[in-house]
PDB file of C-alpha atoms and ligand atoms in Angstrom:
ATOM      1  CA  UNK A   1     -13.518  11.139   7.702  1.00 74.00           C
ATOM      2  CA  UNK A   2     -14.446   7.515   8.289  1.00 93.00           C
ATOM      3  CA  UNK A   3     -11.401   5.941   6.631  1.00 98.00           C
ATOM      4  CA  UNK A   4      -9.493   3.131   8.341  1.00 98.00           C
ATOM      5  CA  UNK A   5      -6.238   4.011   6.598  1.00 98.00           C
ATOM      6  CA  UNK A   6      -6.512   7.683   7.648  1.00 98.00           C
ATOM      7  CA  UNK A   7      -7.012   6.341  11.194  1.00 98.00           C
ATOM      8  CA  UNK A   8      -3.847   4.247  10.831  1.00 98.00           C
ATOM      9  CA  UNK A   9      -1.980   7.379   9.677  1.00 98.00           C
ATOM     10  CA  UNK A  10      -3.253   9.380  12.667  1.00 97.00           C
ATOM     11  CA  UNK A  11      -2.389   6.520  15.051  1.00 97.00           C
ATOM     12  CA  UNK A  12      -6.022   5.983  16.059  1.00 97.00           C
ATOM     13  CA  UNK A  13      -5.817   2.380  14.774  1.00 97.00           C
ATOM     14  CA  UNK A  14      -2.616   0.515  15.713  1.00 97.00           C
ATOM     15  CA  UNK A  15      -0.546  -1.235  13.052  1.00 97.00           C
ATOM     16  CA  UNK A  16       2.869  -2.776  12.487  1.00 97.00           C
ATOM     17  CA  UNK A  17       4.704   0.027  10.748  1.00 98.00           C
ATOM     18  CA  UNK A  18       7.597  -0.917   8.483  1.00 98.00           C
ATOM     19  CA  UNK A  19       8.355   2.522   6.998  1.00 98.00           C
ATOM     20  CA  UNK A  20       7.237   6.121   7.415  1.00 98.00           C
ATOM     21  CA  UNK A  21       8.233   9.510   6.085  1.00 98.00           C
ATOM     22  CA  UNK A  22       6.429  12.829   5.661  1.00 98.00           C
ATOM     23  CA  UNK A  23       4.475  11.628   2.612  1.00 98.00           C
ATOM     24  CA  UNK A  24       3.830   7.883   2.973  1.00 98.00           C
ATOM     25  CA  UNK A  25       3.462   5.108   5.492  1.00 98.00           C
ATOM     26  CA  UNK A  26       3.939   1.349   5.038  1.00 98.00           C
ATOM     27  CA  UNK A  27       2.586  -1.322   7.368  1.00 98.00           C
ATOM     28  CA  UNK A  28       1.909  -5.057   7.428  1.00 98.00           C
ATOM     29  CA  UNK A  29      -1.403  -6.217   5.955  1.00 98.00           C
ATOM     30  CA  UNK A  30      -3.681  -7.628   8.660  1.00 98.00           C
ATOM     31  CA  UNK A  31      -4.628 -10.594   6.414  1.00 98.00           C
ATOM     32  CA  UNK A  32      -1.368 -11.439   4.638  1.00 98.00           C
ATOM     33  CA  UNK A  33      -1.655 -13.228   1.290  1.00 97.00           C
ATOM     34  CA  UNK A  34       2.090 -13.902   1.129  1.00 98.00           C
ATOM     35  CA  UNK A  35       4.948 -14.287   3.665  1.00 98.00           C
ATOM     36  CA  UNK A  36       5.698 -10.596   3.057  1.00 98.00           C
ATOM     37  CA  UNK A  37       2.566  -8.475   2.540  1.00 98.00           C
ATOM     38  CA  UNK A  38       3.023  -4.776   3.155  1.00 98.00           C
ATOM     39  CA  UNK A  39       0.633  -1.957   2.293  1.00 98.00           C
ATOM     40  CA  UNK A  40       2.175   1.321   1.140  1.00 99.00           C
ATOM     41  CA  UNK A  41      -0.136   4.319   1.258  1.00 98.00           C
ATOM     42  CA  UNK A  42       0.194   8.069   0.755  1.00 98.00           C
ATOM     43  CA  UNK A  43      -0.759  10.114   3.812  1.00 98.00           C
ATOM     44  CA  UNK A  44      -2.961  12.241   1.551  1.00 98.00           C
ATOM     45  CA  UNK A  45      -6.427  10.690   1.222  1.00 98.00           C
ATOM     46  CA  UNK A  46      -6.704   9.777  -2.473  1.00 98.00           C
ATOM     47  CA  UNK A  47      -9.650   7.456  -3.097  1.00 98.00           C
ATOM     48  CA  UNK A  48      -8.219   5.211  -5.785  1.00 98.00           C
ATOM     49  CA  UNK A  49      -5.836   4.950  -8.739  1.00 98.00           C
ATOM     50  CA  UNK A  50      -8.592   6.475 -10.864  1.00 98.00           C
ATOM     51  CA  UNK A  51      -7.868   9.791  -9.105  1.00 98.00           C
ATOM     52  CA  UNK A  52      -4.182   9.949 -10.069  1.00 98.00           C
ATOM     53  CA  UNK A  53      -3.480  13.097 -12.092  1.00 98.00           C
ATOM     54  CA  UNK A  54      -0.832  15.782 -12.510  1.00 98.00           C
ATOM     55  CA  UNK A  55      -1.535  17.156  -9.044  1.00 98.00           C
ATOM     56  CA  UNK A  56      -0.572  13.967  -7.172  1.00 98.00           C
ATOM     57  CA  UNK A  57       1.426  11.740  -9.552  1.00 98.00           C
ATOM     58  CA  UNK A  58       4.754  12.672  -7.943  1.00 98.00           C
ATOM     59  CA  UNK A  59       3.389  11.322  -4.658  1.00 98.00           C
ATOM     60  CA  UNK A  60       2.515   8.034  -6.380  1.00 98.00           C
ATOM     61  CA  UNK A  61       6.011   7.919  -7.883  1.00 98.00           C
ATOM     62  CA  UNK A  62       7.326   8.310  -4.329  1.00 98.00           C
ATOM     63  CA  UNK A  63       5.247   5.282  -3.252  1.00 98.00           C
ATOM     64  CA  UNK A  64       7.134   3.205  -5.845  1.00 98.00           C
ATOM     65  CA  UNK A  65      10.452   4.630  -4.695  1.00 98.00           C
ATOM     66  CA  UNK A  66       9.574   3.532  -1.141  1.00 98.00           C
ATOM     67  CA  UNK A  67       8.585   0.066  -2.418  1.00 98.00           C
ATOM     68  CA  UNK A  68      12.024  -0.331  -3.995  1.00 98.00           C
ATOM     69  CA  UNK A  69      13.694   0.877  -0.783  1.00 98.00           C
ATOM     70  CA  UNK A  70      11.727  -1.570   1.391  1.00 98.00           C
ATOM     71  CA  UNK A  71      12.504  -4.422  -1.037  1.00 98.00           C
ATOM     72  CA  UNK A  72      16.201  -3.554  -0.889  1.00 98.00           C
ATOM     73  CA  UNK A  73      16.246  -3.172   2.908  1.00 98.00           C
ATOM     74  CA  UNK A  74      14.452  -6.525   3.324  1.00 98.00           C
ATOM     75  CA  UNK A  75      16.573  -8.179   0.597  1.00 98.00           C
ATOM     76  CA  UNK A  76      13.418  -9.347  -1.161  1.00 97.00           C
ATOM     77  CA  UNK A  77      14.136 -11.744  -3.997  1.00 92.00           C
ATOM     78  CA  UNK A  78      11.412 -10.593  -6.376  1.00 96.00           C
ATOM     79  CA  UNK A  79       8.153  -8.956  -5.411  1.00 98.00           C
ATOM     80  CA  UNK A  80       4.756  -8.068  -6.763  1.00 97.00           C
ATOM     81  CA  UNK A  81       3.048  -4.675  -6.400  1.00 98.00           C
ATOM     82  CA  UNK A  82      -0.754  -4.759  -6.674  1.00 98.00           C
ATOM     83  CA  UNK A  83      -3.283  -1.958  -6.762  1.00 98.00           C
ATOM     84  CA  UNK A  84      -6.980  -2.798  -6.766  1.00 98.00           C
ATOM     85  CA  UNK A  85      -9.014   0.082  -8.190  1.00 98.00           C
ATOM     86  CA  UNK A  86     -12.781   0.025  -7.806  1.00 98.00           C
ATOM     87  CA  UNK A  87     -15.236  -2.581  -6.540  1.00 98.00           C
ATOM     88  CA  UNK A  88     -14.939  -4.940  -9.519  1.00 97.00           C
ATOM     89  CA  UNK A  89     -11.168  -5.079  -9.016  1.00 97.00           C
ATOM     90  CA  UNK A  90     -11.627  -5.938  -5.326  1.00 96.00           C
ATOM     91  CA  UNK A  91     -10.809  -2.568  -3.725  1.00 98.00           C
ATOM     92  CA  UNK A  92     -12.269  -2.779  -0.223  1.00 98.00           C
ATOM     93  CA  UNK A  93     -10.576   0.265   1.375  1.00 98.00           C
ATOM     94  CA  UNK A  94     -11.235   3.505  -0.492  1.00 98.00           C
ATOM     95  CA  UNK A  95      -7.882   5.102   0.303  1.00 98.00           C
ATOM     96  CA  UNK A  96      -5.357   4.320  -2.414  1.00 98.00           C
ATOM     97  CA  UNK A  97      -2.875   1.635  -1.375  1.00 98.00           C
ATOM     98  CA  UNK A  98      -0.287  -0.564  -3.008  1.00 98.00           C
ATOM     99  CA  UNK A  99       0.221  -4.165  -1.885  1.00 98.00           C
ATOM    100  CA  UNK A 100       3.907  -5.123  -1.800  1.00 98.00           C
ATOM    101  CA  UNK A 101       4.040  -8.903  -1.717  1.00 98.00           C
ATOM    102  CA  UNK A 102       6.946 -11.330  -1.656  1.00 98.00           C
ATOM    103  CA  UNK A 103       8.219 -14.607  -0.256  1.00 97.00           C
ATOM    104  CA  UNK A 104       6.355 -17.010  -2.528  1.00 96.00           C
ATOM    105  CA  UNK A 105       5.819 -17.640  -6.245  1.00 95.00           C
ATOM    106  CA  UNK A 106       2.988 -15.716  -7.909  1.00 95.00           C
ATOM    107  CA  UNK A 107       0.957 -16.950 -10.850  1.00 94.00           C
ATOM    108  CA  UNK A 108       0.273 -15.016 -14.024  1.00 95.00           C
ATOM    109  CA  UNK A 109      -2.190 -14.042 -15.370  1.00 92.00           C
ATOM    110  CA  UNK A 110      -3.665 -12.959 -12.024  1.00 83.00           C
ATOM    111  CA  UNK A 111      -7.211 -14.170 -11.333  1.00 69.00           C
TER     112      UNK A 111
HETATM  113  P1  LIG B 201      -7.961  -3.973  -1.040  1.00 56.58           P
HETATM  114  O1  LIG B 201      -8.819  -5.206  -1.009  1.00 56.58           O
HETATM  115  O2  LIG B 201      -7.049  -3.894  -2.217  1.00 56.58           O
HETATM  116  O3  LIG B 201      -8.781  -2.717  -0.835  1.00 56.58           O
HETATM  117  O4  LIG B 201      -6.983  -4.103   0.196  1.00 56.58           O
HETATM  118  C1  LIG B 201      -7.302  -3.711   1.496  1.00 56.58           C
HETATM  119  C2  LIG B 201      -6.344  -4.423   2.379  1.00 56.58           C
HETATM  120  O5  LIG B 201      -6.339  -3.776   3.640  1.00 56.58           O
HETATM  121  C3  LIG B 201      -6.676  -5.895   2.631  1.00 56.58           C
HETATM  122  O6  LIG B 201      -5.598  -6.700   2.185  1.00 56.58           O
HETATM  123  C4  LIG B 201      -6.871  -5.958   4.144  1.00 56.58           C
HETATM  124  O7  LIG B 201      -6.398  -7.148   4.707  1.00 56.58           O
HETATM  125  C5  LIG B 201      -6.091  -4.748   4.618  1.00 56.58           C
HETATM  126  N1  LIG B 201      -6.512  -4.188   5.887  1.00 56.58           N
HETATM  127  C6  LIG B 201      -7.762  -3.839   6.275  1.00 56.58           C
HETATM  128  N2  LIG B 201      -7.746  -3.325   7.522  1.00 56.58           N
HETATM  129  C7  LIG B 201      -6.449  -3.342   7.928  1.00 56.58           C
HETATM  130  C8  LIG B 201      -5.780  -2.946   9.130  1.00 56.58           C
HETATM  131  N3  LIG B 201      -6.443  -2.411  10.188  1.00 56.58           N
HETATM  132  N4  LIG B 201      -4.450  -3.126   9.210  1.00 56.58           N
HETATM  133  C9  LIG B 201      -3.775  -3.655   8.167  1.00 56.58           C
HETATM  134  N5  LIG B 201      -4.338  -4.033   7.005  1.00 56.58           N
HETATM  135  C10 LIG B 201      -5.665  -3.888   6.886  1.00 56.58           C
HETATM  136 ZN1  LIG B 202      -8.101   7.838   4.050  1.00 56.58          ZN
END
């Protein structure tokens, strides 16, 4: 499958890993939009948040558990988790991923 995140999971594309277990991997975004910008992804290839259902929602819950663990381990003082779903929302990689961002103030509403 021609998916850059699957290639990161397999080790074919190198990355700066910050966390890994049997279900998820987290690594630094190559174009950080904040001092801390980590991508957390399930190892299972799920295309987007529109594909979350009863068969995989526990995996997505685990992603959020990992986000909280990373935030705690890095002593992050506040963070934002972003998921872009679909082209109009700005999803460029079609393997579900959650942006964990911290280290600056974030505006709201988001643009
Ligand atoms: P999105 O626009 O929500 O689909 O986010 C995709 C993210 O993947 C962007 O923030 C990119 O900077 C990031 N990205 C793309 N290729 C890589 C890579 N090889 N290593 C790390 N991050 C990447
Ligand atoms: Zn993939």
